[in-house]
Amino acid sequence: MKPSREQQLWMYEQMLVSRYFEESIEKIYMEGKSPAFNMANGPIPGEMHLSNGQEPCAVGVCAHLDADDVVTSTHRPHHVAIAKGVDLDRMTAEIFGKKTGLSGGRGGHMHIFDADVNFSCSGIIAQGMGPAVGAALSRQLQRKGGVAVAFLGEGAANQGAFHESLNLAAVWKLPVVFVIEDNAWGISVAKSASTAIERNDQRAAAYGMPGHFIPGNDPLAIFEVAGEAIARARRGEGPTLIEIETYRLAGHFMGDAEGYRPEGEKDALFAKDPIPKFRNHLKASIGWTDADDAELVARAHGLVDGAIAFARDSAYPEPEEALEKVFV
Amino acid sequence: MSNAITMVEAVNLALGRAMSQDEKVVLLGEDIGTNGGVFRATVDLKAKFGNKRVLDTPLAETMIAGLAVGMAAQGLKAVAEIQFMGFIFPTMEHIVGHAARLRNRTRGRLSCPLVLRAPYGGGIHAPEHHSESTEALFAHIPGLRVVIPSSPARAYGLLLAAIDCPDPVLFLEPKRIYRASKQPVEDNGVPLPLDTCFTLREGDDITLISWGAMISETLQAADRLADEGVSCEVIDVATLNPLDLDTMLASVTKTGRCVIVHEAPKSGAVGAEIAASLSERGLLELRAPIARVAGYDTVMPYYRLENHYMPNSADVIDAVRQTLEFA
């Protein structure tokens, strides 16, 4: 299954939006946090996990999903949220802690919920998997159609919830796809130091489901494999496990000195940045021009700038509102 | 005329009624389908409603709770059984980390309605994980309702209310009294109110506050004290979070004395929260310190020592006498 021209351009555009979004958030996040880094300062306090470099995972999978399909994502959710069609203005306002945010400014960047497009994420490792399986079960029981996709990091594959989820999804043949974004690092611990096998797709065999490993952070390859897995789930043939080799071009979180990385690793990753690579592919394959590119980049930037302006201009919630809505 | 039934039969009746009334109610848990549950709470429900409504899950509690969260997000009402409360800790990832906080975190835009049922408490001579009362761990969590019935009729009405509730509910069933007594329960589909204490007996001299299996010890104590001319008001807390402090405070304001009875270890338990809140709001109404009759601060002992661990009516009577004798 090869992506059409339109699908490729959609994927490329989402990658541009996502990357520029992260670059913008990175700048704003640092406002007020220098010279001394204090997480509590600036317009976006708290932790920030950027997804620069991991965009292919989001677009290659979400190209096959519509608003009705369910996605659960991780503590690093922005790229997936964008590709899933989460309202960017309200998502940005949520990250800023503003009243107009998706959750009224109560959740922040790891707690993005948009019921209109069935998107959620969890800051707790592997804990989006159970809800994704539950959503798939609901669709199966109610014969409603639609699939669920659980995104997770390679570190999450060592959580109990990972194994419980894969097993149950396979036993009940649920319409769910598990997508591991393998960025090689669980914060500071290398995959090789935390995981007994080299590739997590091998674990699929233990649960009697197909497993695929996709090297090279390649959106086109991801599109193909994810497309087959999602089509299989839609046909009622059960779950699939996919592991994608991706690159974390940022630190684990903003402020991460990344002293654990071997010398030269970051440079090598930047040399393989998937965005210029995809641009070159488009130029070579569909006659994409610099003028076309400038137009699309401007559109992506406009979208993000608009969302950030919306967030900046929005009001903060009132303090007493935190005491409301604990119970119905 | 309603039949007299046990508490576990009342749970079964309420589950069946809720499933008949609402096709979105789905039961899941370990051994609940074909086997009908280790305590028989779900007996015959799979035969009646089919294997799409009553799901036997793998032995995977994290997953069971995760499923319930995902089902809530997609419009189903999961009523999940955790076989014993000692097995409940893996569910905390989802119940504490997701379900309980979704309403507040989204400022009421989303909610996560689900029911987690679990048999809890001692009194059946089982090992520690099958006998503990760890309700305080959950009652501490904002957004998570914790409900404990103390009779067949309240089990029926409160479970229906829990299943109707738009918030997540932990419904703890005191297994010591699953079959201890029978009571007529009309299968009328009428829920009892949540977040409300039940005053089981009115009195003027002292307020006895309890819940779950300890209610019967407390009522027995009240009976015997009545013979001595002591008039006890007995309150069944029923919903441990959020607490109906108004009802308890009104009673203590009337009697001026209070004994709290629970089988959970004393320190950091819900009894401590009730005592602190009543003191904060009603210190000047109190004529004696609030007493607590509780389990010991230790691991639930094995069956030979269980009767020493569990509070009983004699302990309650002792505490009442001491409280009455205080100045």
XYZ file of C-alpha atoms in Angstrom:
655
model
C 0.000 0.000 0.000
C 1.726 3.154 -1.255
C 0.551 6.606 -0.229
C -1.038 8.721 -2.928
C 0.329 12.149 -3.773
C -2.349 13.721 -1.559
C -1.568 11.369 1.291
C 2.138 12.128 1.034
C 1.519 15.846 1.047
C -0.804 15.494 4.021
C 1.873 13.564 5.889
C 4.551 16.086 4.990
C 2.366 19.003 6.029
C 1.552 17.413 9.401
C 5.274 16.880 9.948
C 5.957 20.518 9.183
C 3.211 21.671 11.525
C 4.417 19.370 14.259
C 8.059 20.364 13.969
C 7.357 24.089 13.859
C 4.964 23.650 16.766
C 7.680 22.002 18.848
C 10.249 24.620 17.856
C 7.843 27.353 18.865
C 6.961 25.688 22.159
C 10.669 25.211 22.845
C 11.315 28.947 22.506
C 8.321 29.962 24.571
C 9.107 27.343 27.195
C 12.537 28.900 27.703
C 11.064 32.363 28.265
C 11.853 33.275 31.857
C 13.908 30.119 32.386
C 17.359 31.578 31.800
C 20.043 32.209 32.868
C 19.059 29.917 35.765
C 16.804 27.080 34.592
C 13.758 26.998 36.818
C 10.955 24.764 35.652
C 8.393 26.879 37.475
C 9.066 30.038 35.460
C 7.789 31.367 32.169
C 4.505 31.106 30.275
C 4.757 27.283 30.116
C 5.908 25.963 33.483
C 6.371 22.276 34.273
C 7.902 19.465 32.262
C 8.020 19.572 28.497
C 8.653 16.529 26.305
C 9.158 17.496 22.676
C 8.674 15.141 19.768
C 11.143 16.613 17.253
C 12.278 13.786 14.990
C 9.441 11.392 15.832
C 6.943 12.925 13.404
C 7.047 10.003 10.919
C 5.509 7.651 13.522
C 2.532 9.958 13.949
C 1.822 10.725 10.317
C 2.473 7.260 8.911
C -0.079 5.770 11.307
C -2.652 8.548 11.537
C -2.866 8.805 7.738
C -5.066 5.690 8.017
C -7.295 6.951 10.809
C -10.284 9.234 10.955
C -11.857 11.133 13.826
C -13.937 8.124 14.855
C -10.877 5.940 15.435
C -9.331 5.990 18.895
C -5.751 6.959 19.713
C -4.002 6.896 23.063
C -0.595 8.532 23.202
C 2.188 9.079 25.694
C 3.953 11.731 27.747
C 5.389 12.910 24.400
C 2.104 13.432 22.571
C 2.170 16.587 20.427
C 3.080 15.048 17.071
C 0.458 12.338 17.424
C -2.201 14.783 18.589
C -1.538 17.005 15.592
C -1.671 14.113 13.141
C -4.871 12.820 14.774
C -6.538 16.163 14.144
C -6.745 17.481 17.685
C -7.898 21.113 17.736
C -4.566 22.955 17.673
C -5.777 26.216 19.199
C -7.321 24.520 22.209
C -4.426 22.065 22.554
C -1.965 24.946 22.638
C -4.082 26.807 25.166
C -4.126 23.649 27.274
C -0.332 23.499 27.225
C -0.265 27.124 28.380
C -2.707 26.268 31.202
C -5.369 28.573 29.819
C -9.095 28.500 30.349
C -9.754 27.947 26.643
C -7.641 24.767 26.650
C -9.109 21.375 25.801
C -9.311 20.604 29.517
C -9.755 24.180 30.649
C -6.070 24.497 31.449
C -6.160 21.785 34.114
C -4.209 19.058 32.338
C -1.186 20.502 30.599
C 0.936 19.049 27.842
C 0.863 15.390 28.968
C -2.892 15.352 29.470
C -4.428 16.254 26.153
C -7.956 14.947 25.710
C -10.048 15.703 22.646
C -13.189 13.576 22.615
C -14.208 15.030 19.228
C -11.377 13.091 17.577
C -11.112 10.315 20.222
C -7.630 11.336 21.317
C -6.151 10.978 24.776
C -2.745 10.570 26.327
C -1.259 9.569 29.646
C 1.875 10.689 31.423
C 2.189 7.248 33.013
C 4.252 4.787 30.995
C 2.216 2.110 29.138
C -0.997 3.180 30.821
C -2.670 4.293 27.613
C -2.606 0.699 26.433
C -5.374 -0.691 28.639
C -7.782 2.104 27.742
C -6.998 1.593 24.036
C -7.779 -2.103 24.382
C -10.946 -1.204 26.296
C -11.970 1.183 23.535
C -11.375 -1.547 20.946
C -13.448 -3.942 23.043
C -16.270 -1.398 23.160
C -16.258 -1.054 19.393
C -16.256 -4.816 18.978
C -19.049 -5.404 21.517
C -21.184 -2.585 20.115
C -20.358 -3.509 16.504
C -19.588 0.131 15.923
C -16.529 -0.202 13.737
C -13.379 1.812 14.139
C -10.021 0.810 15.499
C -7.865 1.869 18.417
C -4.168 2.638 18.207
C -2.011 2.740 21.321
C 1.252 4.638 20.914
C 4.008 3.852 23.393
C 7.742 4.216 23.782
C 10.190 1.327 23.650
C 10.673 1.645 27.409
C 6.975 0.921 27.942
C 7.423 -2.551 26.485
C 8.942 -3.582 29.804
C 5.832 -2.634 31.766
C 3.362 -5.274 32.895
C 0.531 -3.393 31.230
C 2.217 -3.952 27.855
C 2.052 -7.704 28.223
C -1.422 -7.765 29.728
C -2.669 -5.598 26.864
C -1.098 -7.620 24.065
C -2.325 -10.877 25.503
C -5.909 -9.788 25.982
C -6.128 -8.033 22.623
C -4.945 -11.224 20.942
C -7.201 -13.565 22.936
C -10.266 -11.492 22.055
C -9.051 -10.522 18.538
C -9.669 -6.861 19.226
C -9.362 -4.109 16.596
C -6.281 -2.486 18.084
C -2.768 -1.727 16.852
C 0.170 -1.177 19.207
C 2.776 1.242 17.886
C 6.121 1.477 19.655
C 8.072 4.637 18.967
C 11.572 3.322 19.608
C 13.748 6.392 20.111
C 16.429 4.203 21.719
C 16.409 5.965 25.080
C 14.211 5.575 28.157
C 15.148 9.006 29.487
C 18.856 8.179 30.059
C 18.889 4.389 29.839
C 19.631 2.835 26.474
C 17.227 0.257 25.120
C 20.033 -2.313 25.138
C 20.477 -1.824 28.877
C 16.787 -2.197 29.710
C 15.404 -4.675 27.227
C 16.406 -8.310 26.911
C 15.867 -8.480 23.178
C 16.995 -6.177 20.424
C 13.631 -5.583 18.834
C 10.277 -5.500 20.566
C 8.363 -6.697 17.509
C 9.740 -10.141 18.396
C 7.480 -10.039 21.424
C 4.451 -10.221 19.140
C 5.182 -13.912 18.590
C 4.608 -14.545 22.292
C 1.048 -13.314 21.870
C 0.285 -14.906 18.548
C 0.002 -11.669 16.621
C 1.944 -10.225 13.696
C 4.928 -8.094 14.627
C 6.761 -5.651 12.390
C 9.920 -3.651 12.805
C 10.330 -0.563 10.649
C 13.883 0.783 10.397
C 15.019 4.218 9.346
C 12.258 6.495 10.703
C 10.737 6.388 7.236
C 7.207 7.802 6.933
C 6.535 5.916 3.705
C 7.499 2.552 5.191
C 5.486 3.337 8.293
C 2.502 4.241 6.123
C 2.668 0.869 4.413
C 3.055 -1.296 7.497
C 0.573 0.647 9.602
C -1.893 0.612 6.732
C -1.819 -3.184 6.595
C -2.112 -3.503 10.370
C -5.026 -1.080 10.613
C -6.809 -2.712 7.668
C -6.336 -6.070 9.364
C -7.825 -4.707 12.577
C -10.764 -3.236 10.654
C -11.398 -6.633 9.075
C -11.744 -8.119 12.551
C -8.567 -10.167 12.276
C -7.076 -8.837 15.500
C -4.172 -6.808 16.799
C -0.685 -6.089 15.438
C 2.476 -4.924 17.147
C 4.690 -2.472 15.301
C 8.028 -1.108 16.428
C 9.354 1.942 14.619
C 12.954 3.017 14.785
C 12.656 6.743 15.333
C 14.896 9.588 16.472
C 14.520 11.794 19.500
C 16.174 14.980 18.277
C 15.386 16.730 21.551
C 16.236 15.757 25.112
C 13.887 13.561 27.081
C 12.534 16.777 28.533
C 13.409 20.425 28.130
C 16.435 21.005 30.295
C 17.850 17.514 29.748
C 21.644 17.893 29.300
C 21.737 14.508 27.486
C 25.094 13.600 28.979
C 24.208 9.945 28.526
C 24.406 10.108 24.729
C 27.608 8.861 23.083
C 29.629 11.570 21.421
C 28.439 12.348 17.924
C 25.103 10.560 18.256
C 23.028 13.723 18.073
C 24.914 14.961 14.972
C 24.326 11.651 13.270
C 20.619 11.826 14.091
C 20.288 15.377 12.788
C 21.930 14.235 9.567
C 19.023 11.801 9.230
C 16.330 14.360 10.112
C 13.172 12.945 8.497
C 11.794 16.298 7.363
C 14.471 17.361 4.833
C 14.630 13.712 3.803
C 10.923 13.655 3.043
C 11.183 16.977 1.220
C 13.912 15.584 -1.017
C 11.826 12.503 -1.670
C 8.886 14.666 -2.729
C 11.104 16.680 -5.030
C 12.451 13.527 -6.637
C 9.144 11.665 -6.872
C 6.311 14.113 -7.440
C 8.072 17.211 -8.783
C 7.730 19.159 -5.555
C 9.300 22.597 -6.030
C 10.867 25.104 -3.689
C 7.962 27.411 -4.375
C 5.490 24.654 -3.425
C 7.493 24.044 -0.309
C 7.629 27.684 0.719
C 3.862 27.907 0.383
C 3.251 24.817 2.530
C 5.778 25.902 5.140
C 4.108 29.305 5.356
C 0.724 27.649 5.823
C 2.061 25.384 8.567
C 3.709 28.299 10.320
C 0.550 30.377 10.071
C -1.481 27.603 11.689
C 0.939 27.254 14.579
C 1.444 31.002 15.047
C -2.329 31.402 15.158
C -2.658 28.698 17.808
C 0.055 30.274 19.919
C -1.530 33.703 19.643
C -4.849 32.151 20.689
C -3.189 30.548 23.698
C -1.289 33.679 24.714
C -4.409 35.835 24.428
C -6.584 33.459 26.483
C -7.317 33.965 30.160
C -6.129 31.785 33.010
C -8.730 29.827 34.972
C -9.835 31.151 38.338
C -8.067 29.463 41.296
C -11.285 28.358 42.992
C -12.255 26.375 39.894
C -9.700 23.734 40.942
C -12.044 22.776 43.765
C -14.974 22.225 41.436
C -15.858 19.128 39.448
C -14.167 16.623 41.714
C -17.411 14.701 41.838
C -20.426 15.259 39.623
C -43.928 -10.183 48.615
C -40.161 -10.080 48.328
C -37.989 -13.043 49.115
C -35.511 -12.866 51.950
C -32.071 -13.019 50.378
C -28.423 -12.759 51.401
C -26.133 -9.852 50.560
C -24.356 -11.751 47.808
C -27.734 -12.647 46.306
C -28.692 -8.976 46.521
C -25.518 -8.055 44.612
C -26.457 -10.595 41.961
C -30.004 -9.233 41.823
C -28.793 -5.645 41.408
C -26.331 -6.622 38.666
C -29.063 -8.464 36.788
C -31.471 -5.556 37.187
C -28.903 -3.015 35.966
C -28.073 -5.203 32.960
C -31.761 -5.579 32.093
C -32.332 -1.845 32.327
C -29.291 -0.743 30.365
C -27.622 -2.749 27.628
C -24.486 -0.670 28.017
C -23.743 -2.312 31.357
C -21.037 -4.956 30.827
C -19.548 -7.151 33.555
C -15.940 -8.224 33.461
C -13.590 -9.976 35.809
C -11.862 -13.188 36.752
C -14.063 -16.313 36.890
C -17.248 -14.248 36.820
C -18.781 -15.814 33.700
C -19.050 -19.559 33.420
C -18.117 -20.015 37.050
C -20.348 -17.218 38.366
C -17.626 -15.674 40.522
C -15.723 -17.192 43.410
C -18.357 -15.859 45.800
C -21.181 -16.511 43.290
C -22.010 -12.822 42.943
C -22.410 -13.137 39.172
C -23.945 -16.594 39.062
C -26.291 -17.251 36.094
C -25.720 -13.786 34.601
C -23.664 -15.086 31.677
C -26.358 -17.638 30.874
C -28.976 -14.908 31.000
C -27.178 -12.068 29.214
C -24.623 -13.870 27.064
C -20.881 -13.723 26.647
C -20.896 -10.196 25.229
C -22.250 -8.828 28.509
C -20.364 -11.011 31.001
C -16.668 -11.341 30.171
C -14.232 -13.750 31.781
C -10.910 -11.919 31.670
C -7.351 -13.163 32.024
C -5.797 -12.862 35.484
C -4.622 -9.339 34.777
C -5.958 -6.671 37.101
C -4.117 -3.735 35.522
C -5.760 -4.726 32.268
C -9.213 -5.137 33.824
C -9.111 -1.586 35.148
C -7.615 -0.285 31.906
C -10.397 -1.951 29.927
C -12.987 -0.334 32.175
C -11.470 3.102 31.532
C -11.428 2.557 27.778
C -14.998 1.248 27.838
C -16.130 4.316 29.783
C -14.563 6.544 27.127
C -16.562 4.707 24.462
C -19.944 4.725 26.150
C -20.076 1.374 27.937
C -20.536 1.044 31.695
C -18.054 -1.521 32.913
C -18.800 -3.196 36.223
C -15.553 -4.993 36.936
C -15.043 -7.509 39.697
C -11.685 -7.729 41.432
C -11.745 -11.163 42.997
C -10.348 -10.085 46.381
C -9.376 -6.664 47.608
C -5.837 -7.969 48.074
C -5.603 -8.179 44.270
C -6.726 -4.604 43.699
C -3.415 -2.767 43.841
C -2.510 -3.149 40.134
C -5.768 -1.376 39.269
C -4.593 1.789 41.008
C -2.648 2.829 37.903
C -5.921 3.307 36.100
C -8.341 4.040 38.901
C -6.161 6.584 40.675
C -4.060 7.710 37.714
C -6.871 8.081 35.196
C -10.461 7.412 36.194
C -10.718 9.377 39.436
C -9.195 12.554 38.097
C -10.643 12.837 34.611
C -13.648 14.950 35.617
C -11.627 17.497 37.564
C -8.725 17.503 35.121
C -11.061 18.344 32.245
C -13.150 20.752 34.285
C -16.147 18.513 33.923
C -15.966 18.123 30.145
C -15.194 14.415 30.425
C -15.872 11.810 33.065
C -14.980 8.180 33.583
C -17.984 6.277 34.908
C -17.145 2.729 35.938
C -17.693 0.448 38.911
C -15.016 -1.681 40.488
C -16.518 -4.266 42.827
C -14.408 -6.187 45.277
C -15.116 -8.424 48.256
C -13.176 -7.018 51.188
C -12.520 -7.433 54.884
C -11.902 -10.240 57.315
C -14.012 -12.786 59.055
C -13.843 -15.772 56.726
C -10.573 -17.214 58.062
C -8.683 -16.541 54.860
C -5.028 -15.494 54.550
C -4.051 -11.853 54.693
C -4.576 -10.774 51.069
C -8.069 -12.240 51.254
C -8.968 -10.479 54.502
C -7.650 -6.935 54.474
C -9.578 -3.672 54.704
C -7.609 -1.150 52.694
C -10.500 1.197 51.921
C -8.606 4.197 53.301
C -6.078 3.988 50.445
C -8.909 4.668 48.027
C -11.046 6.982 50.135
C -8.059 9.340 50.090
C -8.383 9.847 46.338
C -10.347 12.909 45.173
C -12.924 11.953 42.557
C -13.181 8.284 43.512
C -16.354 7.315 45.320
C -15.935 4.532 47.854
C -19.166 2.781 48.821
C -19.637 -0.073 51.314
C -23.011 -1.698 52.004
C -23.872 -3.317 55.310
C -27.047 -5.263 54.525
C -28.666 -7.056 51.573
C -31.091 -4.183 50.935
C -28.357 -1.558 51.027
C -26.152 -3.726 48.810
C -28.960 -3.843 46.243
C -29.825 -0.138 46.352
C -26.281 1.187 46.626
C -24.958 -1.023 43.832
C -27.707 0.209 41.505
C -26.746 3.766 42.483
C -23.067 3.034 41.879
C -23.828 1.698 38.394
C -25.963 4.786 37.654
C -23.305 7.136 38.960
C -21.469 9.280 36.380
C -18.267 9.051 38.458
C -16.035 6.039 39.096
C -17.122 4.043 42.138
C -15.207 1.513 44.189
C -17.894 -0.758 45.638
C -16.524 -2.863 48.483
C -18.562 -5.838 49.601
C -17.923 -7.066 53.163
C -17.568 -10.768 52.497
C -17.978 -11.711 56.150
C -21.656 -10.786 55.838
C -22.161 -11.996 52.254
C -24.281 -14.801 53.680
C -24.568 -13.859 57.355
C -28.217 -12.926 57.252
C -31.209 -12.674 54.969
C -33.492 -9.766 54.415
C -36.450 -9.182 52.088
C -35.242 -7.203 49.075
C -37.712 -6.067 46.476
C -36.245 -6.133 42.976
C -37.773 -2.782 42.085
C -34.758 -1.143 40.464
C -34.818 1.699 42.986
C -31.312 2.939 43.906
C -30.402 4.251 47.336
C -28.704 7.630 47.609
C -24.904 7.819 47.492
C -22.901 10.302 49.599
C -25.428 9.841 52.395
C -25.126 8.137 55.767
C -27.905 5.871 56.958
C -29.065 6.311 60.540
C -29.898 2.746 61.466
C -30.977 3.430 65.007
C -31.823 6.646 66.780
C -30.518 7.398 70.263
C -29.628 10.220 72.592
C -26.598 9.236 74.661
C -23.896 8.426 72.172
C -23.288 8.182 68.406
C -21.784 4.978 67.022
C -20.362 5.386 63.520
C -19.373 2.374 61.447
C -19.622 0.666 58.065
C -19.510 -2.716 56.387
C -19.353 -5.885 58.447
C -18.732 -3.910 61.645
C -22.267 -2.560 61.508
C -23.642 -5.827 62.856
C -21.170 -5.803 65.794
C -22.091 -2.180 66.427
C -25.838 -2.898 66.347
C -25.366 -5.844 68.713
C -23.488 -3.565 71.100
C -26.278 -0.986 70.855
C -28.853 -3.687 71.705
C -26.977 -4.772 74.798
C -26.309 -1.197 75.895
C -30.030 -0.470 75.527
C -30.661 -3.155 78.124
C -28.463 -1.117 80.464
C -30.382 2.030 79.662
C -27.818 3.524 77.248
C -29.430 4.968 74.132
C -27.117 4.645 71.099
C -27.544 6.299 67.725
C -26.023 4.054 65.048
C -24.865 5.538 61.750
C -23.827 3.499 58.717
C -21.405 5.731 56.785
C -22.019 3.754 53.540
C -20.172 6.241 51.288
C -16.622 6.710 52.583
C -15.708 9.283 49.962
C -17.154 11.861 49.862
C -18.235 11.733 53.506
C -21.658 12.883 54.662
C -20.240 14.841 57.582
C -23.432 16.846 58.057
C -25.413 13.802 59.190
C -22.641 12.648 61.506
C -22.121 16.130 62.939
C -25.847 16.581 63.587
C -25.905 13.314 65.510
C -22.799 14.116 67.536
C -24.199 17.568 68.272
C -27.239 15.823 69.732
C -25.409 13.136 71.743
C -22.097 14.861 72.551
C -20.252 11.540 72.395
C -18.970 9.383 69.569
C -17.342 6.004 68.978
C -16.128 5.051 65.502
C -15.898 1.351 64.683
C -14.008 -0.188 61.761
C -11.927 -3.270 61.111
C -9.190 -1.528 59.096
C -5.955 -0.746 60.976
C -6.439 2.297 63.163
C -3.741 4.656 61.898
C -4.528 6.789 58.894
C -7.890 5.093 58.435
C -11.197 6.656 57.448
C -12.147 6.696 61.142
C -9.297 9.122 61.749
C -10.627 11.411 59.034
C -14.142 11.317 60.479
C -12.843 11.997 64.007
C -10.681 14.898 62.830
C -13.511 16.439 60.803
C -16.023 16.107 63.628
C -13.514 17.692 66.013
C -12.817 20.554 63.621
C -16.466 21.320 63.142
C -17.983 20.279 66.448
C -15.395 20.369 69.226
C -17.573 22.405 71.531
C -20.452 19.950 71.117
C -18.292 17.051 72.298
C -18.433 16.006 75.937
C -15.736 13.335 75.582
C -12.916 12.538 73.166
C -14.035 10.629 70.087
C -13.056 6.985 70.561
C -12.023 4.557 67.850
C -12.503 0.806 67.932
C -10.409 -0.502 65.073
C -8.143 -3.212 63.783
C -4.513 -3.212 64.859
C -1.689 -1.509 62.971
C -0.359 -4.781 61.654
C -0.748 -7.147 58.745
C -4.045 -8.997 58.977
C -3.110 -12.132 60.970
C -3.800 -15.665 59.832
C -7.051 -17.292 60.891
C -6.041 -18.524 64.354
C -5.602 -14.926 65.460
C -8.338 -13.387 63.349
C -10.852 -13.166 66.163
C -8.300 -11.306 68.269
C -7.751 -8.832 65.451
C -11.354 -8.120 64.493
C -13.232 -5.623 66.665
C -16.370 -7.091 68.193
C -19.410 -5.943 70.090
C -17.666 -6.335 73.463
C -14.917 -3.942 72.297
C -17.572 -1.473 71.204
C -19.347 -1.726 74.553
C -16.067 -1.108 76.398
C -15.359 1.968 74.311
C -18.888 3.274 74.838
C -18.606 2.857 78.606
C -15.260 4.673 78.689
C -16.657 7.469 76.588
C -19.722 7.798 78.790
C -17.585 7.807 81.934
C -15.376 10.613 80.663
C -16.177 13.604 82.852
